[in-house]
Amino acid sequence: MTGILAKLTENLLDEFGGEKARL
């Protein structure tokens, strides 16, 4: 369960980080 949550969180952070990097 924790692994899945961590994976989803990491994915979201990665997407946000990518958008911020572009901006």
mmCIF file of C-alpha atoms in Angstrom:
data_model
loop_
_atom_site.group_PDB
_atom_site.id
_atom_site.type_symbol
_atom_site.label_atom_id
_atom_site.label_comp_id
_atom_site.label_asym_id
_atom_site.label_seq_id
_atom_site.Cartn_x
_atom_site.Cartn_y
_atom_site.Cartn_z
ATOM 1 C CA MET A 1 0.000 0.000 0.000
ATOM 2 C CA THR A 2 2.717 2.472 0.957
ATOM 3 C CA GLY A 3 4.642 1.653 -2.209
ATOM 4 C CA ILE A 4 1.681 2.516 -4.408
ATOM 5 C CA LEU A 5 1.061 5.757 -2.523
ATOM 6 C CA ALA A 6 4.717 6.711 -2.789
ATOM 7 C CA LYS A 7 4.664 5.944 -6.517
ATOM 8 C CA LEU A 8 1.600 8.121 -7.095
ATOM 9 C CA THR A 9 3.014 10.951 -4.990
ATOM 10 C CA GLU A 10 6.324 10.769 -6.812
ATOM 11 C CA ASN A 11 4.504 10.848 -10.145
ATOM 12 C CA LEU A 12 2.492 13.917 -9.133
ATOM 13 C CA LEU A 13 5.561 15.719 -7.774
ATOM 14 C CA ASP A 14 7.450 14.870 -10.955
ATOM 15 C CA GLU A 15 4.669 16.333 -13.108
ATOM 16 C CA PHE A 16 4.437 19.504 -11.010
ATOM 17 C CA GLY A 17 8.208 19.825 -10.968
ATOM 18 C CA GLY A 18 8.302 19.486 -14.757
ATOM 19 C CA GLU A 19 5.684 22.185 -15.193
ATOM 20 C CA LYS A 20 7.472 24.523 -12.782
ATOM 21 C CA ALA A 21 10.751 23.888 -14.599
ATOM 22 C CA ARG A 22 9.107 24.817 -17.918
ATOM 23 C CA LEU A 23 7.632 27.990 -16.450
#
